[in-house]
PDB file of C-alpha atoms in Angstrom:
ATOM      1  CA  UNK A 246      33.940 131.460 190.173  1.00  0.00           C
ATOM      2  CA  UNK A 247      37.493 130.235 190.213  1.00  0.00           C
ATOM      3  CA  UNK A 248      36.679 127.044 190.459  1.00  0.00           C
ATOM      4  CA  UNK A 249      34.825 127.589 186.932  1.00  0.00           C
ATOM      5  CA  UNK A 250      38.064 129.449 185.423  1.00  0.00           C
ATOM      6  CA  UNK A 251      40.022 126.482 186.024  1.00  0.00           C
ATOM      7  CA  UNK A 252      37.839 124.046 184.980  1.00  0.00           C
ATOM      8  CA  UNK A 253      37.705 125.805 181.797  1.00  0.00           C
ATOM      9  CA  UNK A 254      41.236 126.057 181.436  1.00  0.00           C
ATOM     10  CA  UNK A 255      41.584 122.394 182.120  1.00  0.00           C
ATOM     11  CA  UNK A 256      39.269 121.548 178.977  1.00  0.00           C
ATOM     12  CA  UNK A 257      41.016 123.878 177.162  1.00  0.00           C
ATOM     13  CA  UNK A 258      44.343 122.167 177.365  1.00  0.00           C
ATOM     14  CA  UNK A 259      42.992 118.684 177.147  1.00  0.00           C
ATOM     15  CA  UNK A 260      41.540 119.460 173.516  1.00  0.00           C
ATOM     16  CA  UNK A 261      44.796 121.069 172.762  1.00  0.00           C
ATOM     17  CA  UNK A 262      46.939 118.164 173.486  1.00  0.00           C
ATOM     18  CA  UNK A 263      44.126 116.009 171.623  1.00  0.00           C
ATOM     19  CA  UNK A 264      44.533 118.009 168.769  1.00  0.00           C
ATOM     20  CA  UNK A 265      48.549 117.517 168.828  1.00  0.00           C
ATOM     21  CA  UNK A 266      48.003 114.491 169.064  1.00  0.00           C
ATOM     22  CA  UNK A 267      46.467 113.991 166.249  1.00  0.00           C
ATOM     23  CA  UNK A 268      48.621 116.567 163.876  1.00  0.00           C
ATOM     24  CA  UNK A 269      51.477 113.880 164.808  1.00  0.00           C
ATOM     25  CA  UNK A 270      49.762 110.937 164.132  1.00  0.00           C
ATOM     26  CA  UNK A 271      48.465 112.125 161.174  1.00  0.00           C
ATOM     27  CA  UNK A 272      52.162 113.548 160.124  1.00  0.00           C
ATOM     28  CA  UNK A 273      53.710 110.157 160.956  1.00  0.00           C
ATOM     29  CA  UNK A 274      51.032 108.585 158.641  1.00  0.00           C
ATOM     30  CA  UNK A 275      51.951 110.771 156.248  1.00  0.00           C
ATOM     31  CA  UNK A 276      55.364 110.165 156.360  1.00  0.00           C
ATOM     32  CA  UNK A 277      54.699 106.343 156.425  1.00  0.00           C
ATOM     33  CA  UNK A 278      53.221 106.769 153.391  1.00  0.00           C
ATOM     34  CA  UNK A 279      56.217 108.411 151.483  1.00  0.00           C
ATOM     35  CA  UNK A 280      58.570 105.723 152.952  1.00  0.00           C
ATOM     36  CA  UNK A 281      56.186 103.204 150.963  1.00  0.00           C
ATOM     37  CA  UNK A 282      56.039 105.183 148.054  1.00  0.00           C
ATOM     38  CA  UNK A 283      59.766 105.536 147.487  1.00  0.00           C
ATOM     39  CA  UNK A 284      60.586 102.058 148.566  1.00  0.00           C
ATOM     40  CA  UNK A 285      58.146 101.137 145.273  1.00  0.00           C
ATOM     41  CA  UNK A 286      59.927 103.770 142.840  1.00  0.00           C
ATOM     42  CA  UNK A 287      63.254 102.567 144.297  1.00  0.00           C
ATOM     43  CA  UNK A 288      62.367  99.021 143.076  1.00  0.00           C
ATOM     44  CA  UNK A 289      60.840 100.087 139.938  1.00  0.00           C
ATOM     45  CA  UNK A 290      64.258 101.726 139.332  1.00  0.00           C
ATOM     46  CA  UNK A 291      66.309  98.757 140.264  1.00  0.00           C
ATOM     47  CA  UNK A 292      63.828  96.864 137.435  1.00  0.00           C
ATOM     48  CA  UNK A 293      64.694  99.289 134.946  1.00  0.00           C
ATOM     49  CA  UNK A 294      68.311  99.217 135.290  1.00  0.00           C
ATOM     50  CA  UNK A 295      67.982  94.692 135.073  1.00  0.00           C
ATOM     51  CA  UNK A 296      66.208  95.411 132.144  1.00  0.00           C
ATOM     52  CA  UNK A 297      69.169  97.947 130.748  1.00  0.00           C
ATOM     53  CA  UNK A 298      71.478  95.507 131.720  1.00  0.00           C
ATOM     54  CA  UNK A 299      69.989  92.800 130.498  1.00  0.00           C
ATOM     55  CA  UNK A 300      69.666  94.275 126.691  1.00  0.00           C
ATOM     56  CA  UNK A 301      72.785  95.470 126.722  1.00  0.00           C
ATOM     57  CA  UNK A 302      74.127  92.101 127.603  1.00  0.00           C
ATOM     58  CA  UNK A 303      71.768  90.697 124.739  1.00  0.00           C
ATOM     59  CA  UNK A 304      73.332  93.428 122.064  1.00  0.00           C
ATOM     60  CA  UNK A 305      77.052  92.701 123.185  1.00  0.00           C
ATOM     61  CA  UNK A 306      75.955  89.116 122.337  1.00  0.00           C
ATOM     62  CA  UNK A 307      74.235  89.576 118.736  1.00  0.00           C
ATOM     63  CA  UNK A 308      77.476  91.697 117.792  1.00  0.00           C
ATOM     64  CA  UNK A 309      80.217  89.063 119.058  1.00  0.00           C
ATOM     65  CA  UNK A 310      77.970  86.793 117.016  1.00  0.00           C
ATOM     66  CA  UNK A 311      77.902  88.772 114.150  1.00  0.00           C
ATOM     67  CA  UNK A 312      81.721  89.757 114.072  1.00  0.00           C
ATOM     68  CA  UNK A 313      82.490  85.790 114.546  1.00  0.00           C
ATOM     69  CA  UNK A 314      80.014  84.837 111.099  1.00  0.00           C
ATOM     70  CA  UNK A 315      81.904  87.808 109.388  1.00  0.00           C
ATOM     71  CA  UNK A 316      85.333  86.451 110.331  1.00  0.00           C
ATOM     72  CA  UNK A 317      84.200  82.690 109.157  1.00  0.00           C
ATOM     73  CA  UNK A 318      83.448  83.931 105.372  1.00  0.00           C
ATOM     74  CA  UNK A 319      86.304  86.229 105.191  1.00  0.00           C
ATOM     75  CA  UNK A 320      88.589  83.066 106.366  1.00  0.00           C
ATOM     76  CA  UNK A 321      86.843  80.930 104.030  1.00  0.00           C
ATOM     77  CA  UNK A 322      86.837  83.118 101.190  1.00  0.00           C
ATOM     78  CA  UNK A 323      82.778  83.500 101.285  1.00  0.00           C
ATOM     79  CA  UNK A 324      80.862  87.013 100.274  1.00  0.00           C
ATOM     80  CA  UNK A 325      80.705  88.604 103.507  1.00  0.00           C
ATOM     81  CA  UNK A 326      77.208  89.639 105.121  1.00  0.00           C
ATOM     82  CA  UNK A 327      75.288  92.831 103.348  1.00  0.00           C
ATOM     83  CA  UNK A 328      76.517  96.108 103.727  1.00  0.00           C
ATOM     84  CA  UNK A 329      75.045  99.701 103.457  1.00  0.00           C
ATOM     85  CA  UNK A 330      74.916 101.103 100.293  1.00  0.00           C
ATOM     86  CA  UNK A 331      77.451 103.789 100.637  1.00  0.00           C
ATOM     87  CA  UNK A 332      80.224 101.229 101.406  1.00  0.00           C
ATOM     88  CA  UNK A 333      78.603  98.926  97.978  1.00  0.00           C
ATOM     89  CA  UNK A 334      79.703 101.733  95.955  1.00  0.00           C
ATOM     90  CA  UNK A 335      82.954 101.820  97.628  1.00  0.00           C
ATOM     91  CA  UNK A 336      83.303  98.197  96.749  1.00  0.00           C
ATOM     92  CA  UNK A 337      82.028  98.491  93.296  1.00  0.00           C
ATOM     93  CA  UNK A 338      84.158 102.132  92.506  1.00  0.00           C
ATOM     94  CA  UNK A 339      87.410  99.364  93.749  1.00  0.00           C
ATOM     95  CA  UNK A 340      86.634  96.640  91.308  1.00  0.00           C
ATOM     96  CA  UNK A 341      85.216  98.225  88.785  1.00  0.00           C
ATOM     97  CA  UNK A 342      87.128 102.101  88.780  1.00  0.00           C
ATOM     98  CA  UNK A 343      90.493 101.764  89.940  1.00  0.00           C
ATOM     99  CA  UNK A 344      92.227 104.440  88.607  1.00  0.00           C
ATOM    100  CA  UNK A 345      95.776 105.916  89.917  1.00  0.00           C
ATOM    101  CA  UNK A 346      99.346 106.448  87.645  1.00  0.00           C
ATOM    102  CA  UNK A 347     102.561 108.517  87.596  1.00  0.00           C
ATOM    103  CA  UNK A 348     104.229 108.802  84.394  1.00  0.00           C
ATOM    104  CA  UNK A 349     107.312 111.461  83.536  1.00  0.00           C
ATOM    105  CA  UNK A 350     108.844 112.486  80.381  1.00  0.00           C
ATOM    106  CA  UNK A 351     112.378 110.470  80.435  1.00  0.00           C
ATOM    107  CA  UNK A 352     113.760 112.086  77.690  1.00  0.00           C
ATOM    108  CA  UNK A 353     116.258 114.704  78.457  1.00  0.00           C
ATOM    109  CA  UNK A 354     114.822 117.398  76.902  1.00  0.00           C
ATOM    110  CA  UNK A 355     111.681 117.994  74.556  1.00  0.00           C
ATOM    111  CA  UNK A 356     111.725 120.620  71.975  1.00  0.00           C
ATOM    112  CA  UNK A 357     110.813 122.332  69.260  1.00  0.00           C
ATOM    113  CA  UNK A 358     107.192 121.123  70.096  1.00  0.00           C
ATOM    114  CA  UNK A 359     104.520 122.446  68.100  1.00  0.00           C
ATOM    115  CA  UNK A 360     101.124 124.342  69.194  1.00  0.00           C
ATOM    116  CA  UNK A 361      98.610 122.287  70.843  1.00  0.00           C
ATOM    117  CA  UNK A 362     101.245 119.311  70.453  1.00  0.00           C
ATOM    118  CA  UNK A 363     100.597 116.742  73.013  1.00  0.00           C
ATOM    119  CA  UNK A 364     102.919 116.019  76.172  1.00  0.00           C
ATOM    120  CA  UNK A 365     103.952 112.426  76.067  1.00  0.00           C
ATOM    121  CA  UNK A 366     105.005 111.216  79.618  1.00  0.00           C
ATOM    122  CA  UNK A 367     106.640 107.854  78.115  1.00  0.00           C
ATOM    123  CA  UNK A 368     108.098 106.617  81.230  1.00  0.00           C
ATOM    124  CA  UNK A 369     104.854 105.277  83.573  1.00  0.00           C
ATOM    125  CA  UNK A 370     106.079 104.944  87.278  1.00  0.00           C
ATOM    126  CA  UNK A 371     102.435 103.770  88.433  1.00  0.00           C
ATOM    127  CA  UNK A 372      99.491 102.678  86.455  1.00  0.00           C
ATOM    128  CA  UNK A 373      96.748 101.241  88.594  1.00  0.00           C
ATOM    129  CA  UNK A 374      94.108 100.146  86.100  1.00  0.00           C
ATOM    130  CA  UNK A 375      95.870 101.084  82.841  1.00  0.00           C
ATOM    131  CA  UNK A 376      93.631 104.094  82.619  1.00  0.00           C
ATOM    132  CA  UNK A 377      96.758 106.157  81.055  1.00  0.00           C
ATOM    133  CA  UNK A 378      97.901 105.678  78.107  1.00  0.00           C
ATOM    134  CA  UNK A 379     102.020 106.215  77.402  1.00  0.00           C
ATOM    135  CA  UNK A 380     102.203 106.093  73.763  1.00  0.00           C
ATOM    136  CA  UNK A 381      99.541 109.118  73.233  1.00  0.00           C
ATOM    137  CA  UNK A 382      99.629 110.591  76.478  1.00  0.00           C
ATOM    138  CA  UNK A 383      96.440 110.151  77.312  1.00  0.00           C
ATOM    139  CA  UNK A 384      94.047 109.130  80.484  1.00  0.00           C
ATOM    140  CA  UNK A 385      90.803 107.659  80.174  1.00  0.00           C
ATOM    141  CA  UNK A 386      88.497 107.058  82.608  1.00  0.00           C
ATOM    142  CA  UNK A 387      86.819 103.917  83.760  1.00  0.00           C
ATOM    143  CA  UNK A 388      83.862 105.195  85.032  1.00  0.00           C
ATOM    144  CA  UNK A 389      82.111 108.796  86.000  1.00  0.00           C
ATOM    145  CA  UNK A 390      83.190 110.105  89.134  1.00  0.00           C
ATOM    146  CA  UNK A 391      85.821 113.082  90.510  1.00  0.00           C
ATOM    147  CA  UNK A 392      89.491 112.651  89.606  1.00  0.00           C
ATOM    148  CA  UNK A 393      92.571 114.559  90.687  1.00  0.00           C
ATOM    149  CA  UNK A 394      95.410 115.487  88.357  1.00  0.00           C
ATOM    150  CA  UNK A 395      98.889 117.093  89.248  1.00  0.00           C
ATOM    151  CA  UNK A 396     101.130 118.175  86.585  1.00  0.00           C
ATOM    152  CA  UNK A 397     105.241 119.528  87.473  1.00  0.00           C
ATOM    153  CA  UNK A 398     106.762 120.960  84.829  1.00  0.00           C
ATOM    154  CA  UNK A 399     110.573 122.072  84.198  1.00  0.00           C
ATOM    155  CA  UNK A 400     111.888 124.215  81.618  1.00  0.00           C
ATOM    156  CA  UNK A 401     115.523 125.067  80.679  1.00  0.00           C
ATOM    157  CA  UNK A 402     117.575 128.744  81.342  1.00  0.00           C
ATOM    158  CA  UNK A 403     116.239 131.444  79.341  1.00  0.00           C
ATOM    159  CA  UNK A 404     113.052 129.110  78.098  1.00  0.00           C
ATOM    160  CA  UNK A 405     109.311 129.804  79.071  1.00  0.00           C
ATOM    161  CA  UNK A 406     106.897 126.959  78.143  1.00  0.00           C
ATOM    162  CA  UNK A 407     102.984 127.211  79.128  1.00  0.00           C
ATOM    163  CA  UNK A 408     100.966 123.699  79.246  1.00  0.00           C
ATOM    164  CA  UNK A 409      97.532 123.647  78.739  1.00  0.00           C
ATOM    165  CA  UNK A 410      95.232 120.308  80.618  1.00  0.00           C
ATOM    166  CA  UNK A 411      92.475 119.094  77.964  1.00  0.00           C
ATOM    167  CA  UNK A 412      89.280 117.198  78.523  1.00  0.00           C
ATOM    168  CA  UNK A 413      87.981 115.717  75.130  1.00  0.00           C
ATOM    169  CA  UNK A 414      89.443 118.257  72.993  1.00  0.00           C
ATOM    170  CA  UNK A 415      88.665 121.472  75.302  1.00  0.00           C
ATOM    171  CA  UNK A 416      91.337 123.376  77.223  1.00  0.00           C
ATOM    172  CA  UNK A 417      90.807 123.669  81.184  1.00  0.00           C
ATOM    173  CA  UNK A 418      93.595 125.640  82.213  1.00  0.00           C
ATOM    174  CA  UNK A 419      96.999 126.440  81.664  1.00  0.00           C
ATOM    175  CA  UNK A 420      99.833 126.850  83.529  1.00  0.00           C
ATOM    176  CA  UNK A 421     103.462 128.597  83.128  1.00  0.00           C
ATOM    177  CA  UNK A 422     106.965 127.468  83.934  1.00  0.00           C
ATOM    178  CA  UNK A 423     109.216 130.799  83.369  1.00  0.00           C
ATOM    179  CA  UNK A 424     112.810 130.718  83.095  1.00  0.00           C
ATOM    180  CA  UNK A 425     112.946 133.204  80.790  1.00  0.00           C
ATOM    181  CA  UNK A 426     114.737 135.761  82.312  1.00  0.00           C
ATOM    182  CA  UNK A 427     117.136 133.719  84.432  1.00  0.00           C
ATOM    183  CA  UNK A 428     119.974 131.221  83.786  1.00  0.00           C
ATOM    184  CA  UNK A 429     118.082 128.541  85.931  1.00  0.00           C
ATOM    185  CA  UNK A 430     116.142 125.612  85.642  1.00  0.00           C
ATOM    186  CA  UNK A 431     112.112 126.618  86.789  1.00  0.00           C
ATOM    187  CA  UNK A 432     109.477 124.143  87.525  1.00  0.00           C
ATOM    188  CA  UNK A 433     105.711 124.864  88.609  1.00  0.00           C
ATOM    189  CA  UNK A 434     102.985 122.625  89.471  1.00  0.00           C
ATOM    190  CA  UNK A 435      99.731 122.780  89.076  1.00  0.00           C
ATOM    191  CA  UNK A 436      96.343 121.025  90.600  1.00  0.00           C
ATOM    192  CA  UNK A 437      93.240 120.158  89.243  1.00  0.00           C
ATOM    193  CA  UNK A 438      90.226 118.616  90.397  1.00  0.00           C
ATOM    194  CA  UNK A 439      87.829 117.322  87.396  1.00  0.00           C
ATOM    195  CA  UNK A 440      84.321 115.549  87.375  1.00  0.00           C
ATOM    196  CA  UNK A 441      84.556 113.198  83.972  1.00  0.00           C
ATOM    197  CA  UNK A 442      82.317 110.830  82.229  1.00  0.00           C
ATOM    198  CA  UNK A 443      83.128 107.906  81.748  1.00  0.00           C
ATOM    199  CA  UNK A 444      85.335 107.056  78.562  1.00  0.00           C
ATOM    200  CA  UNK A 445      86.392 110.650  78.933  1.00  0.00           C
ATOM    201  CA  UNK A 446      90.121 112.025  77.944  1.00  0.00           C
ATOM    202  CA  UNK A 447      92.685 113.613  79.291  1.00  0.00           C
ATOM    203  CA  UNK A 448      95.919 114.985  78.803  1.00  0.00           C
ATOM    204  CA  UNK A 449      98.594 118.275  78.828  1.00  0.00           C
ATOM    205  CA  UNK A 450      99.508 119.971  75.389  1.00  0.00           C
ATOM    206  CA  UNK A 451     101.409 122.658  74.247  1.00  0.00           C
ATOM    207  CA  UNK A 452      99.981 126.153  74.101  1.00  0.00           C
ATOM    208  CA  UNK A 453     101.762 127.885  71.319  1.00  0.00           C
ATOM    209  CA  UNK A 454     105.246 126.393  69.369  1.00  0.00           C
ATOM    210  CA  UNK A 455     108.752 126.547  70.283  1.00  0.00           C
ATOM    211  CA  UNK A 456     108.731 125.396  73.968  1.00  0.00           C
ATOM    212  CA  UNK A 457     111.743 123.265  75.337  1.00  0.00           C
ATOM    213  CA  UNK A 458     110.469 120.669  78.414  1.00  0.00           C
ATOM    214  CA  UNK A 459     113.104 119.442  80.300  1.00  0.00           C
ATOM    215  CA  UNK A 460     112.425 115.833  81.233  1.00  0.00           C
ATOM    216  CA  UNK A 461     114.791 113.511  83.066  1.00  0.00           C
ATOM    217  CA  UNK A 462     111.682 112.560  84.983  1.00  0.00           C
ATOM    218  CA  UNK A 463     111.736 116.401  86.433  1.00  0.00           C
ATOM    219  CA  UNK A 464     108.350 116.579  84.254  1.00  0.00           C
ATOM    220  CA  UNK A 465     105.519 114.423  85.576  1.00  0.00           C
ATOM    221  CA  UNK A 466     101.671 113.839  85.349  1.00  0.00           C
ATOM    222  CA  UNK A 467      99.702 112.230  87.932  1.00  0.00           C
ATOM    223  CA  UNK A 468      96.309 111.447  88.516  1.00  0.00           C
ATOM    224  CA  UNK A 469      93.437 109.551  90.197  1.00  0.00           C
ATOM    225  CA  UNK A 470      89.884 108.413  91.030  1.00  0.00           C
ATOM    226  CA  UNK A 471      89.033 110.509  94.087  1.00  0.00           C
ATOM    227  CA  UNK A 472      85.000 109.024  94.169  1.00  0.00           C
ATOM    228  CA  UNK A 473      82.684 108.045  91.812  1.00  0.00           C
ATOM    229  CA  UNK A 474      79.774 109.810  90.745  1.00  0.00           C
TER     230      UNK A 474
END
């Protein structure tokens, strides 16, 4: 009977070691496998990046190209390459609307102006375009588009004088200079931001009579072409 026990317990530990045996083989198979597997992403991923760095090289190359051929027709006076549309209307608002100036009233003092009277500013500091006019006071512009205007006015002790800005005819605002009730010079300024048609007119006037502007260049008007429309 022992004899039998033992045998028994011999076969039992010979199939147990068999079947370690072949858990670890089949484990190191297993992990055989992986090794392959990640030694063919790893060169898939060492393709991708030759590839990367091979366009990029290729890009780098069409752009010094490119910036060389732009650099030749600028030097030689050529049209340069096409650009994007946005930057053609930048071109074409340069040649065709170029619009800035700075003119003052010289004269020492202005008065005795009448109602709606116009505000010449004779003296013209800058006139990019010769879109103002300084013997009627006027601005026109070249094309449509958004313009800026800034107006400083300076009135005399004891005087109040309100201007009025005027697009083809029709006021826009006002604005006041008041010395009225002090033995000082006063000046105020004023802003404006205007979308115009082309051809269309402006300039400061006078709201009622009796006004006295104090010039000396202390009294200017200013505007530009801030884009086209």
């Amino acid at each position: 009977m022992r004899i039998k026990i033992v045998f028994s317990l011999i076969v039992l530990l010979t199939e147990t070691v068999q079947s370690s045996d072949v858990d670890v083989i089949r484990k190191l198979a297993e992990l055989d496998a992986k090794i392959v597997q990640l030694e063919k992403e790893r060169k898939q991923d060492k393709n991708i990046i030759h590839n990367l760095q091979k366009s990029r090289k290729h890009d780098l190359n069409k752009m010094k190209k490119a910036m060389t051929q732009i650099m030749r027709q600028t030097q030689n006076g050529h049209e340069m390459v096409p650009f994007p549309a946005a930057f053609k209307k930048s071109i074409r608002q340069t040649e065709l609307g170029m619009a800035a100036f700075t003119a003052c009233q010289q004269t020492a003092t202005q008065e005795n102006l009448g109602a709606h009277q116009t505000v010449v500013f004779e003296r013209v500091i800058t006139n990019v375009g010769n879109s103002y006019n300084p013997n009627d006071g006027e601005f026109t512009a070249p094309i449509n588009g958004v313009y800026a205007f800034h107006v400083t006015v300076m009135t005399e002790p004891n005087i109040y004088a309100t201007l009025e800005i005027v697009v083809d005819g029709r006021r826009i605002d006002d604005m006041v200079a008041d010395a009225s009730v002090t033995h000082e010079y006063r000046s105020t300024a004023e802003l404006w931001l205007l979308q115009l048609n082309k051809g269309s007119k402006v300039w400061i006037r006078t709201a009622t009579t009796g006004y006295r502007i104090h010039g000396n260049c202390h009294t200017v008007f200013s505007g530009f072409i801030v884009f086209e429309t």
